[in-house]
Amino acid sequence: MFTLKKFLTTAAASVSLTIGLSAVIQAQSLGTAINESQLQGFDLIAQPDGSGYPQGSGTAMQGKAIFERRCVACHGMNGEGTNANTRLVGGDMQSEERPIRTVGSYWPHASTLFDYVQRAMPADAPKSLTSSEVYQVIAYILNMNGIVEDSLVLNKETLLQVEMPNKDGFIDSSQAL
Amino acid sequence: MSKQELEKVAANGLINRRHLLGLGLAGMGTVASTSLLGADAGLNLEIPGWSKTPGANASGYGSRSRFTDDMQRMAGNPNPLYPGGGASRSPLHQLQGSITPNSLHFERHHAGIPDIDPAQHKLVIHGLVRQPLVFSYEDLLRYPMVSKIYFLECSGNSGSLFGPNPADGSAQSLHGLVSGAEWTGIPLSTLLDEAGVDSEARWINAVGADAASMGRSIPLNRAMDDVMLALFQNGEPVRPGQGYPMRLFVPGCEGNISVKWLTQIKLTREPTHFRDETSKYTDTRLDRKSQQFTFPMGTKSVITAPSGQMKLERQGIYQVTGIAWSGRGSIRRVEVSADGGRTWADAMIDSHQSEKALARFRIPWQWSGGDAVLQSRATDSQGNVQPTRTSLVTEKGNISTYHFHGIQSWAVNTAGDVANVYA
C-alpha cells in the first residue's frame, strides 16, 4: 500500500491544496498527454456507428469450429446455454408470455456482440481470440439465430449492415429523473 | 413500565417512538418482556476472568471479536461455468447504523476480482477531448478530494420479489445487495475538465480493468454532476472487491454503472450499448419495449429486524429497525405497520439524512403472541413514496427483475417465526 514517505508527500500535497493551490495544480495538469494511436489494442470499444471495428473477417462456418472448441462447454452445442444466463439462441419478444431474451431475440445492436465477445469471452480466457476469430464466432451466433446467411463474410463493413430483430425495442431513459 | 403506559400509535402493538430511549434493554432482535425489564433474582454478578488478567496487545491491523465471527456475507458457490461471476450479500439483519463495514459491504463481480498493482494501473481519458490524458495512481492522489456518504445498491437487489411466490429468505438473502459507506475521491468533472471536453461529446464510456473489461455508458451531463472517481472507502483505500485502486461512483444509481477497477473513460457522441446496458440491466415493460439506462434506484426501505428466518422467542417489546434510502434524494419519512399495511406509525429516523445515503429507522413494537405482518414504507425528499409490491409488479410486470423497491412484508406467526410473505 503506502510507504510512509509516499504518505507524507501525499499529505503535504493535500495540505497545500487546501490552502489554495488547487488552481495551480489544475493549470499545470497532473495527467500525462497521450494520443489516440497509443491506445490501439487498449481501447476495445466498438459502437453501433462502426467506430472501433478492427480489421479481420470470416464466415459463420469458420466460426462454428471456434464455437465448438471454445464456447460449447458453457453455451451448449447449439447455443442453447447451460443456464438462462448463457443461452445465445432463440426467443421471441412478442409471442412469449415471458420472452426468452437472447442475442437473437433481444439485443438491439450487432456491435454489442463484437464488443462483448472481444472484451469478455470466452469467460475462462477473455481476450484470447484474434479479431478475425471474433468476427467468425459472432457470425456463427448470428447465423444460428437466423440473422445472417451462411455465406456472409463478416468484417468491419458488413457488421455495420447487420440488422437485429429487436433494434426498435429499446427506449433511452437516461435523462429520466 | 406497565403495558398500559405504552402509548399505542398504530394497531397490533406499535408504540410511540419516544418510548425507545426508555426501553434501552430491548435491543435488536432480543426480547425484553415487561417482566424481564425488572431485576432477575437468580443472577449474582461477579468480576469476570478477563478483568483479572491483562488482555491482548495493540495490533497493527485490527480484527473483530471472535464472538462475532458468524457475521458473514452470503456468497454463492464458485461456478466453473461462470469463473469469478457472482455476488456476496451484506448481513443486513446483523448490522446497525447506516455505514456498512468494508469487509461486509456487498459485492457483485462479472469476472472475479483482479489483483491490481496500483503502480502498474493506468486511468486513460480520451475520445472527444482536447487532450487525451493518462493518470497514474500517484498522480491521482495529489488531487483535491471530497468525502460523501452514499448507499450503493445492485440493480438486481430484491429481484426475487418479482416472482409469483414469496421465497423463503432472510433480509440478507433477499435484500443484501445494498450497503452504505463513506466514499472519498476526485470529482470526475475535475479530470474531464483537465482533458477538455469537446462540445460534441454527450456520453462517457467507462471501462474496468477486470477480466470482463466491464463497460457502461453514462450521459455526460450526469458525469459532470456528482460522479466521483473514488479512491477511498470508509477512510481506507477502496478494497479489491470494490475496485482497488479506483472505481467510478455514481451516487443513487444502480451499482453496475459505478464501474470498478476503472481504467478507461472515452467521451463519445453516442453510448456504446455495452452488453451490460442492453442484454442485462435493462427493463422490459409489459408492452415489450425495454427501458435502457434506468439509473436511479427507487425509494425503498426494508425492516432488518425482526426479519425473515428469525424467531421471536418470547412475547414482549421488540425494537423494529431497518434501513431506508432513495436514489433521488434523502429520506424524509419512514412509516411502519404491524398489521400488513392497514395502520401505520412514523418511525424515528436516526441518521444524518444525507442525500442518497442509508437512513436507519426504529420503532418499538409489542408482540402479544398473535399474527402480525410487519412492513415499512419510505418517503423521500422529492415526495416519492415506496409502492406496495402489488402495485409495483402490476405496473412493471415481471419480465425484468431489476429495480425492485416495493414494500417488504415479514409475517410473524403465533410461534414467533418470521417469514417473507406477499401481503
GROMACS .gro file of C-alpha atoms in nm, chain B residues 39-408:
model
  370
  216ALA     CA    1  -3.444  -0.743   3.828
  217ASP     CA    2  -3.366  -1.110   3.774
  218ALA     CA    3  -3.347  -1.272   4.116
  219GLY     CA    4  -3.127  -1.566   4.005
  220LEU     CA    5  -2.834  -1.355   3.886
  221ASN     CA    6  -2.521  -1.298   4.101
  222LEU     CA    7  -2.277  -1.054   3.945
  223GLU     CA    8  -1.910  -1.144   3.981
  224ILE     CA    9  -1.587  -0.997   3.844
  225PRO     CA   10  -1.521  -1.199   3.525
  226GLY     CA   11  -1.190  -1.368   3.440
  227TRP     CA   12  -1.095  -1.115   3.171
  228SER     CA   13  -1.099  -0.843   3.432
  229LYS     CA   14  -0.828  -1.025   3.626
  230THR     CA   15  -0.559  -1.076   3.364
  231PRO     CA   16  -0.402  -0.838   3.110
  232GLY     CA   17  -0.554  -0.869   2.765
  233ALA     CA   18  -0.404  -0.884   2.418
  234ASN     CA   19  -0.163  -0.624   2.293
  235ALA     CA   20  -0.238  -0.350   2.047
  236SER     CA   21  -0.202  -0.475   1.691
  237GLY     CA   22  -0.107  -0.349   1.351
  238TYR     CA   23  -0.431  -0.446   1.190
  239GLY     CA   24  -0.750  -0.490   1.387
  240SER     CA   25  -0.990  -0.777   1.381
  241ARG     CA   26  -1.336  -0.824   1.525
  242SER     CA   27  -1.434  -1.015   1.836
  243ARG     CA   28  -1.422  -1.390   1.788
  244PHE     CA   29  -1.777  -1.389   1.922
  245THR     CA   30  -1.898  -1.209   1.611
  246ASP     CA   31  -1.737  -1.442   1.357
  247ASP     CA   32  -2.080  -1.558   1.247
  248MET     CA   33  -2.137  -1.221   1.081
  249GLN     CA   34  -2.055  -1.312   0.724
  250ARG     CA   35  -2.151  -1.205   0.379
  251MET     CA   36  -2.354  -1.465   0.197
  252ALA     CA   37  -2.166  -1.561  -0.117
  253GLY     CA   38  -2.269  -1.810  -0.381
  254ASN     CA   39  -2.056  -2.113  -0.457
  255PRO     CA   40  -1.786  -2.080  -0.721
  256ASN     CA   41  -1.918  -2.188  -1.059
  257PRO     CA   42  -1.665  -2.320  -1.314
  258LEU     CA   43  -1.905  -2.223  -1.591
  259TYR     CA   44  -1.905  -1.862  -1.466
  260PRO     CA   45  -1.549  -1.805  -1.346
  261GLY     CA   46  -1.540  -1.520  -1.094
  262GLY     CA   47  -1.904  -1.435  -1.151
  263GLY     CA   48  -2.142  -1.387  -0.863
  264ALA     CA   49  -2.230  -1.177  -0.563
  265SER     CA   50  -2.195  -1.161  -0.188
  266ARG     CA   51  -2.470  -1.013   0.027
  267SER     CA   52  -2.440  -0.795   0.337
  268PRO     CA   53  -2.577  -0.942   0.662
  269LEU     CA   54  -2.837  -0.666   0.696
  270HIS     CA   55  -3.012  -0.848   0.979
  271GLN     CA   56  -2.700  -0.826   1.198
  272LEU     CA   57  -2.588  -0.472   1.118
  273GLN     CA   58  -2.682  -0.145   1.282
  274GLY     CA   59  -2.646   0.221   1.190
  275SER     CA   60  -2.608   0.333   0.831
  276ILE     CA   61  -2.247   0.253   0.742
  277THR     CA   62  -2.151  -0.096   0.629
  278PRO     CA   63  -1.806  -0.219   0.737
  279ASN     CA   64  -1.588  -0.261   0.429
  280SER     CA   65  -1.543  -0.633   0.493
  281LEU     CA   66  -1.921  -0.681   0.488
  282HIS     CA   67  -2.009  -0.445   0.201
  283PHE     CA   68  -2.191  -0.636  -0.073
  284GLU     CA   69  -2.005  -0.729  -0.390
  285ARG     CA   70  -2.106  -0.819  -0.744
  286HIS     CA   71  -1.842  -0.929  -0.991
  287HIS     CA   72  -1.875  -1.043  -1.351
  288ALA     CA   73  -1.528  -1.194  -1.390
  289GLY     CA   74  -1.373  -1.208  -1.046
  290ILE     CA   75  -1.159  -0.963  -0.851
  291PRO     CA   76  -0.838  -0.861  -1.028
  292ASP     CA   77  -0.519  -0.834  -0.823
  293ILE     CA   78  -0.412  -0.487  -0.939
  294ASP     CA   79  -0.073  -0.336  -0.860
  295PRO     CA   80  -0.150   0.037  -0.831
  296ALA     CA   81   0.194   0.123  -0.965
  297GLN     CA   82   0.102  -0.050  -1.292
  298HIS     CA   83  -0.257   0.071  -1.313
  299LYS     CA   84  -0.349   0.349  -1.556
  300LEU     CA   85  -0.657   0.564  -1.599
  301VAL     CA   86  -0.699   0.694  -1.953
  302ILE     CA   87  -0.936   0.976  -2.051
  303HIS     CA   88  -0.974   1.012  -2.426
  304GLY     CA   89  -1.213   1.036  -2.721
  305LEU     CA   90  -1.386   1.370  -2.773
  306VAL     CA   91  -1.147   1.574  -2.560
  307ARG     CA   92  -0.897   1.846  -2.634
  308GLN     CA   93  -0.606   1.644  -2.492
  309PRO     CA   94  -0.620   1.270  -2.416
  310LEU     CA   95  -0.456   1.205  -2.078
  311VAL     CA   96  -0.326   0.913  -1.878
  312PHE     CA   97  -0.309   0.923  -1.499
  313SER     CA   98  -0.116   0.707  -1.256
  314TYR     CA   99  -0.243   0.627  -0.907
  315GLU     CA  100   0.024   0.855  -0.761
  316ASP     CA  101  -0.089   1.140  -0.987
  317LEU     CA  102  -0.446   1.099  -0.873
  318LEU     CA  103  -0.363   1.103  -0.501
  319ARG     CA  104  -0.250   1.464  -0.543
  320TYR     CA  105  -0.591   1.597  -0.647
  321PRO     CA  106  -0.838   1.776  -0.422
  322MET     CA  107  -1.086   1.520  -0.295
  323VAL     CA  108  -1.432   1.515  -0.144
  324SER     CA  109  -1.586   1.269   0.105
  325LYS     CA  110  -1.954   1.176   0.088
  326ILE     CA  111  -2.172   0.910   0.248
  327TYR     CA  112  -2.377   0.719  -0.009
  328PHE     CA  113  -2.564   0.392  -0.041
  329LEU     CA  114  -2.476   0.151  -0.318
  330GLU     CA  115  -2.737  -0.096  -0.441
  331CYS     CA  116  -2.725  -0.360  -0.710
  332SER     CA  117  -2.997  -0.319  -0.968
  333GLY     CA  118  -3.095  -0.683  -0.910
  334ASN     CA  119  -3.134  -0.645  -0.533
  335SER     CA  120  -3.462  -0.789  -0.403
  336GLY     CA  121  -3.532  -0.920  -0.755
  337SER     CA  122  -3.684  -1.245  -0.630
  338LEU     CA  123  -3.981  -1.043  -0.504
  339PHE     CA  124  -4.094  -1.003  -0.864
  340GLY     CA  125  -4.153  -1.380  -0.862
  341PRO     CA  126  -4.501  -1.528  -0.827
  342ASN     CA  127  -4.433  -1.690  -0.489
  343PRO     CA  128  -4.254  -1.546  -0.186
  344ALA     CA  129  -3.911  -1.704  -0.142
  345ASP     CA  130  -3.816  -1.836   0.200
  346GLY     CA  131  -3.540  -1.588   0.273
  347SER     CA  132  -3.376  -1.352   0.518
  348ALA     CA  133  -3.316  -0.977   0.498
  349GLN     CA  134  -2.965  -1.075   0.386
  350SER     CA  135  -3.056  -1.327   0.119
  351LEU     CA  136  -3.345  -1.123  -0.022
  352HIS     CA  137  -3.215  -0.766   0.014
  353GLY     CA  138  -2.842  -0.791   0.095
  354LEU     CA  139  -2.720  -0.630  -0.228
  355VAL     CA  140  -2.728  -0.285  -0.066
  356SER     CA  141  -2.469  -0.125   0.160
  357GLY     CA  142  -2.365   0.218   0.281
  358ALA     CA  143  -2.021   0.377   0.303
  359GLU     CA  144  -1.829   0.700   0.302
  360TRP     CA  145  -1.658   0.738  -0.034
  361THR     CA  146  -1.364   0.971  -0.089
  362GLY     CA  147  -1.240   1.069  -0.428
  363ILE     CA  148  -1.195   1.323  -0.703
  364PRO     CA  149  -1.498   1.485  -0.865
  365LEU     CA  150  -1.489   1.336  -1.214
  366SER     CA  151  -1.555   1.682  -1.360
  367THR     CA  152  -1.208   1.790  -1.240
  368LEU     CA  153  -1.041   1.526  -1.457
  369LEU     CA  154  -1.276   1.572  -1.753
  370ASP     CA  155  -1.216   1.948  -1.743
  371GLU     CA  156  -0.845   1.887  -1.743
  372ALA     CA  157  -0.875   1.679  -2.060
  373GLY     CA  158  -1.105   1.947  -2.206
  374VAL     CA  159  -1.448   1.817  -2.306
  375ASP     CA  160  -1.529   1.863  -2.675
  376SER     CA  161  -1.865   2.033  -2.738
  377GLU     CA  162  -1.974   1.729  -2.945
  378ALA     CA  163  -1.936   1.486  -2.654
  379ARG     CA  164  -2.260   1.357  -2.495
  380TRP     CA  165  -2.158   1.035  -2.317
  381ILE     CA  166  -1.871   0.891  -2.121
  382ASN     CA  167  -1.794   0.522  -2.166
  383ALA     CA  168  -1.635   0.379  -1.853
  384VAL     CA  169  -1.438   0.053  -1.867
  385GLY     CA  170  -1.289  -0.153  -1.583
  386ALA     CA  171  -0.963  -0.348  -1.574
  387ASP     CA  172  -1.123  -0.677  -1.470
  388ALA     CA  173  -1.122  -0.982  -1.697
  389ALA     CA  174  -1.468  -0.887  -1.829
  390SER     CA  175  -1.349  -0.530  -1.900
  391MET     CA  176  -1.688  -0.425  -1.766
  392GLY     CA  177  -1.817  -0.127  -1.963
  393ARG     CA  178  -2.101   0.118  -1.904
  394SER     CA  179  -2.208   0.438  -2.079
  395ILE     CA  180  -2.315   0.738  -1.870
  396PRO     CA  181  -2.456   1.066  -2.000
  397LEU     CA  182  -2.201   1.346  -1.987
  398ASN     CA  183  -2.437   1.581  -1.802
  399ARG     CA  184  -2.457   1.325  -1.520
  400ALA     CA  185  -2.083   1.256  -1.529
  401MET     CA  186  -2.011   1.627  -1.483
  402ASP     CA  187  -2.252   1.646  -1.189
  403ASP     CA  188  -2.194   1.441  -0.870
  404VAL     CA  189  -1.998   1.146  -1.015
  405MET     CA  190  -1.665   1.081  -0.845
  406LEU     CA  191  -1.353   0.879  -0.905
  407ALA     CA  192  -1.350   0.700  -0.569
  408LEU     CA  193  -1.014   0.606  -0.418
  409PHE     CA  194  -1.110   0.553  -0.052
  410GLN     CA  195  -1.397   0.377   0.121
  411ASN     CA  196  -1.467   0.443   0.488
  412GLY     CA  197  -1.124   0.602   0.514
  413GLU     CA  198  -0.910   0.323   0.371
  414PRO     CA  199  -0.811   0.260   0.011
  415VAL     CA  200  -1.102   0.104  -0.177
  416ARG     CA  201  -1.074  -0.273  -0.132
  417PRO     CA  202  -1.005  -0.505  -0.426
  418GLY     CA  203  -1.363  -0.633  -0.422
  419GLN     CA  204  -1.482  -0.274  -0.457
  420GLY     CA  205  -1.246  -0.174  -0.736
  421TYR     CA  206  -0.897  -0.116  -0.594
  422PRO     CA  207  -0.721   0.102  -0.677
  423MET     CA  208  -1.010   0.312  -0.810
  424ARG     CA  209  -1.370   0.295  -0.915
  425LEU     CA  210  -1.630   0.522  -1.058
  426PHE     CA  211  -1.901   0.618  -0.811
  427VAL     CA  212  -2.238   0.736  -0.940
  428PRO     CA  213  -2.450   0.830  -0.636
  429GLY     CA  214  -2.802   0.693  -0.609
  430CYS     CA  215  -2.773   0.478  -0.920
  431GLU     CA  216  -2.768   0.106  -0.991
  432GLY     CA  217  -2.436  -0.028  -0.868
  433ASN     CA  218  -2.321  -0.168  -1.201
  434ILE     CA  219  -2.259   0.179  -1.351
  435SER     CA  220  -2.014   0.260  -1.071
  436VAL     CA  221  -1.754   0.073  -1.275
  437LYS     CA  222  -1.487  -0.091  -1.057
  438TRP     CA  223  -1.114  -0.108  -1.138
  439LEU     CA  224  -1.174   0.191  -1.365
  440THR     CA  225  -0.910   0.217  -1.638
  441GLN     CA  226  -1.072   0.394  -1.935
  442ILE     CA  227  -1.309   0.683  -1.988
  443LYS     CA  228  -1.387   0.753  -2.351
  444LEU     CA  229  -1.601   1.051  -2.446
  445THR     CA  230  -1.830   0.994  -2.743
  446ARG     CA  231  -2.142   1.130  -2.913
  447GLU     CA  232  -2.340   0.811  -2.855
  448PRO     CA  233  -2.343   0.543  -2.586
  449THR     CA  234  -2.157   0.218  -2.665
  450HIS     CA  235  -2.458  -0.004  -2.588
  451PHE     CA  236  -2.235  -0.239  -2.394
  452ARG     CA  237  -2.369  -0.588  -2.323
  453ASP     CA  238  -2.442  -0.485  -1.963
  454GLU     CA  239  -2.666  -0.198  -2.075
  455THR     CA  240  -2.857  -0.391  -2.345
  456SER     CA  241  -2.872  -0.764  -2.269
  457LYS     CA  242  -2.863  -0.701  -1.894
  458TYR     CA  243  -2.960  -0.411  -1.665
  459THR     CA  244  -3.247  -0.316  -1.896
  460ASP     CA  245  -3.614  -0.323  -1.803
  461THR     CA  246  -3.858  -0.489  -2.042
  462ARG     CA  247  -4.206  -0.349  -1.986
  463LEU     CA  248  -4.536  -0.528  -2.032
  464ASP     CA  249  -4.566  -0.374  -2.383
  465ARG     CA  250  -4.234  -0.550  -2.469
  466LYS     CA  251  -4.045  -0.224  -2.510
  467SER     CA  252  -3.734  -0.219  -2.292
  468GLN     CA  253  -3.608   0.077  -2.099
  469GLN     CA  254  -3.237   0.134  -2.121
  470PHE     CA  255  -3.019   0.342  -1.887
  471THR     CA  256  -3.264   0.327  -1.596
  472PHE     CA  257  -3.011   0.452  -1.346
  473PRO     CA  258  -3.165   0.584  -1.020
  474MET     CA  259  -3.262   0.330  -0.755
  475GLY     CA  260  -3.616   0.368  -0.620
  476THR     CA  261  -3.738   0.498  -0.286
  477LYS     CA  262  -3.711   0.194  -0.063
  478SER     CA  263  -3.692   0.060   0.288
  479VAL     CA  264  -3.660  -0.278   0.448
  480ILE     CA  265  -3.705  -0.390   0.807
  481THR     CA  266  -3.382  -0.567   0.902
  482ALA     CA  267  -3.504  -0.690   1.242
  483PRO     CA  268  -3.724  -0.869   1.314
  484SER     CA  269  -3.685  -1.018   0.968
  485GLY     CA  270  -3.714  -1.337   0.767
  486GLN     CA  271  -3.597  -1.663   0.927
  487MET     CA  272  -3.565  -1.507   1.273
  488LYS     CA  273  -3.767  -1.643   1.561
  489LEU     CA  274  -3.922  -1.433   1.837
  490GLU     CA  275  -3.869  -1.648   2.141
  491ARG     CA  276  -4.092  -1.460   2.381
  492GLN     CA  277  -4.372  -1.208   2.382
  493GLY     CA  278  -4.288  -0.853   2.471
  494ILE     CA  279  -4.122  -0.548   2.335
  495TYR     CA  280  -3.903  -0.555   2.026
  496GLN     CA  281  -3.727  -0.278   1.852
  497VAL     CA  282  -3.832  -0.283   1.489
  498THR     CA  283  -3.544  -0.141   1.289
  499GLY     CA  284  -3.434  -0.113   0.931
  500ILE     CA  285  -3.279   0.096   0.658
  501ALA     CA  286  -3.431   0.332   0.405
  502TRP     CA  287  -3.281   0.501   0.101
  503SER     CA  288  -3.364   0.677  -0.223
  504GLY     CA  289  -3.167   0.733  -0.542
  505ARG     CA  290  -3.337   1.068  -0.586
  506GLY     CA  291  -3.287   1.241  -0.253
  507SER     CA  292  -3.281   1.194   0.120
  508ILE     CA  293  -3.528   1.002   0.335
  509ARG     CA  294  -3.793   1.228   0.483
  510ARG     CA  295  -4.018   0.973   0.647
  511VAL     CA  296  -4.045   0.603   0.727
  512GLU     CA  297  -4.372   0.453   0.844
  513VAL     CA  298  -4.409   0.108   0.995
  514SER     CA  299  -4.715  -0.117   1.005
  515ALA     CA  300  -4.768  -0.430   1.217
  516ASP     CA  301  -5.098  -0.523   1.055
  517GLY     CA  302  -5.000  -0.568   0.691
  518GLY     CA  303  -5.042  -0.205   0.591
  519ARG     CA  304  -5.382  -0.123   0.736
  520THR     CA  305  -5.249   0.116   1.002
  521TRP     CA  306  -4.915   0.297   1.005
  522ALA     CA  307  -4.699   0.480   1.257
  523ASP     CA  308  -4.399   0.705   1.200
  524ALA     CA  309  -4.066   0.551   1.289
  525MET     CA  310  -3.777   0.754   1.423
  526ILE     CA  311  -3.517   0.820   1.157
  527ASP     CA  312  -3.178   0.802   1.317
  528SER     CA  313  -2.919   0.940   1.081
  529HIS     CA  314  -2.781   1.247   0.917
  530GLN     CA  315  -3.042   1.207   0.644
  531SER     CA  316  -2.799   1.298   0.372
  532GLU     CA  317  -2.880   1.263   0.004
  533LYS     CA  318  -2.860   0.913  -0.144
  534ALA     CA  319  -2.745   0.754   0.180
  535LEU     CA  320  -2.890   0.486   0.407
  536ALA     CA  321  -3.110   0.614   0.688
  537ARG     CA  322  -3.160   0.394   0.996
  538PHE     CA  323  -3.514   0.384   1.137
  539ARG     CA  324  -3.652   0.240   1.459
  540ILE     CA  325  -3.983   0.198   1.635
  541PRO     CA  326  -4.076  -0.011   1.939
  542TRP     CA  327  -4.333  -0.285   1.896
  543GLN     CA  328  -4.504  -0.501   2.149
  544TRP     CA  329  -4.565  -0.853   2.030
  545SER     CA  330  -4.851  -1.013   2.217
  546GLY     CA  331  -4.809  -1.354   2.057
  547GLY     CA  332  -5.059  -1.312   1.774
  548ASP     CA  333  -5.020  -1.299   1.397
  549ALA     CA  334  -4.860  -0.986   1.264
  550VAL     CA  335  -4.730  -0.859   0.931
  551LEU     CA  336  -4.452  -0.604   0.964
  552GLN     CA  337  -4.400  -0.357   0.680
  553SER     CA  338  -4.211  -0.034   0.629
  554ARG     CA  339  -4.280   0.244   0.380
  555ALA     CA  340  -4.031   0.518   0.293
  556THR     CA  341  -4.094   0.866   0.156
  557ASP     CA  342  -3.806   1.067   0.011
  558SER     CA  343  -3.734   1.440  -0.005
  559GLN     CA  344  -3.889   1.456  -0.354
  560GLY     CA  345  -4.216   1.316  -0.219
  561ASN     CA  346  -4.166   0.973  -0.379
  562VAL     CA  347  -4.343   0.708  -0.171
  563GLN     CA  348  -4.235   0.345  -0.170
  564PRO     CA  349  -4.505   0.146  -0.354
  565THR     CA  350  -4.664  -0.178  -0.245
  566ARG     CA  351  -4.527  -0.491  -0.407
  567THR     CA  352  -4.859  -0.544  -0.585
  568SER     CA  353  -4.866  -0.200  -0.742
  569LEU     CA  354  -4.502  -0.225  -0.849
  570VAL     CA  355  -4.546  -0.567  -1.010
  571THR     CA  356  -4.874  -0.460  -1.173
  572GLU     CA  357  -4.704  -0.158  -1.324
  573LYS     CA  358  -4.374  -0.316  -1.428
  574GLY     CA  359  -4.469  -0.680  -1.484
  575ASN     CA  360  -4.201  -0.938  -1.416
  576ILE     CA  361  -4.030  -0.992  -1.748
  577SER     CA  362  -3.738  -0.800  -1.598
  578THR     CA  363  -3.643  -0.829  -1.234
  579TYR     CA  364  -3.433  -0.517  -1.178
  580HIS     CA  365  -3.514  -0.217  -0.961
  581PHE     CA  366  -3.748  -0.387  -0.716
  582HIS     CA  367  -3.833  -0.131  -0.450
  583GLY     CA  368  -4.175  -0.241  -0.329
  584ILE     CA  369  -4.276  -0.281   0.033
  585GLN     CA  370  -4.141  -0.594   0.205
   0.00000   0.00000   0.00000
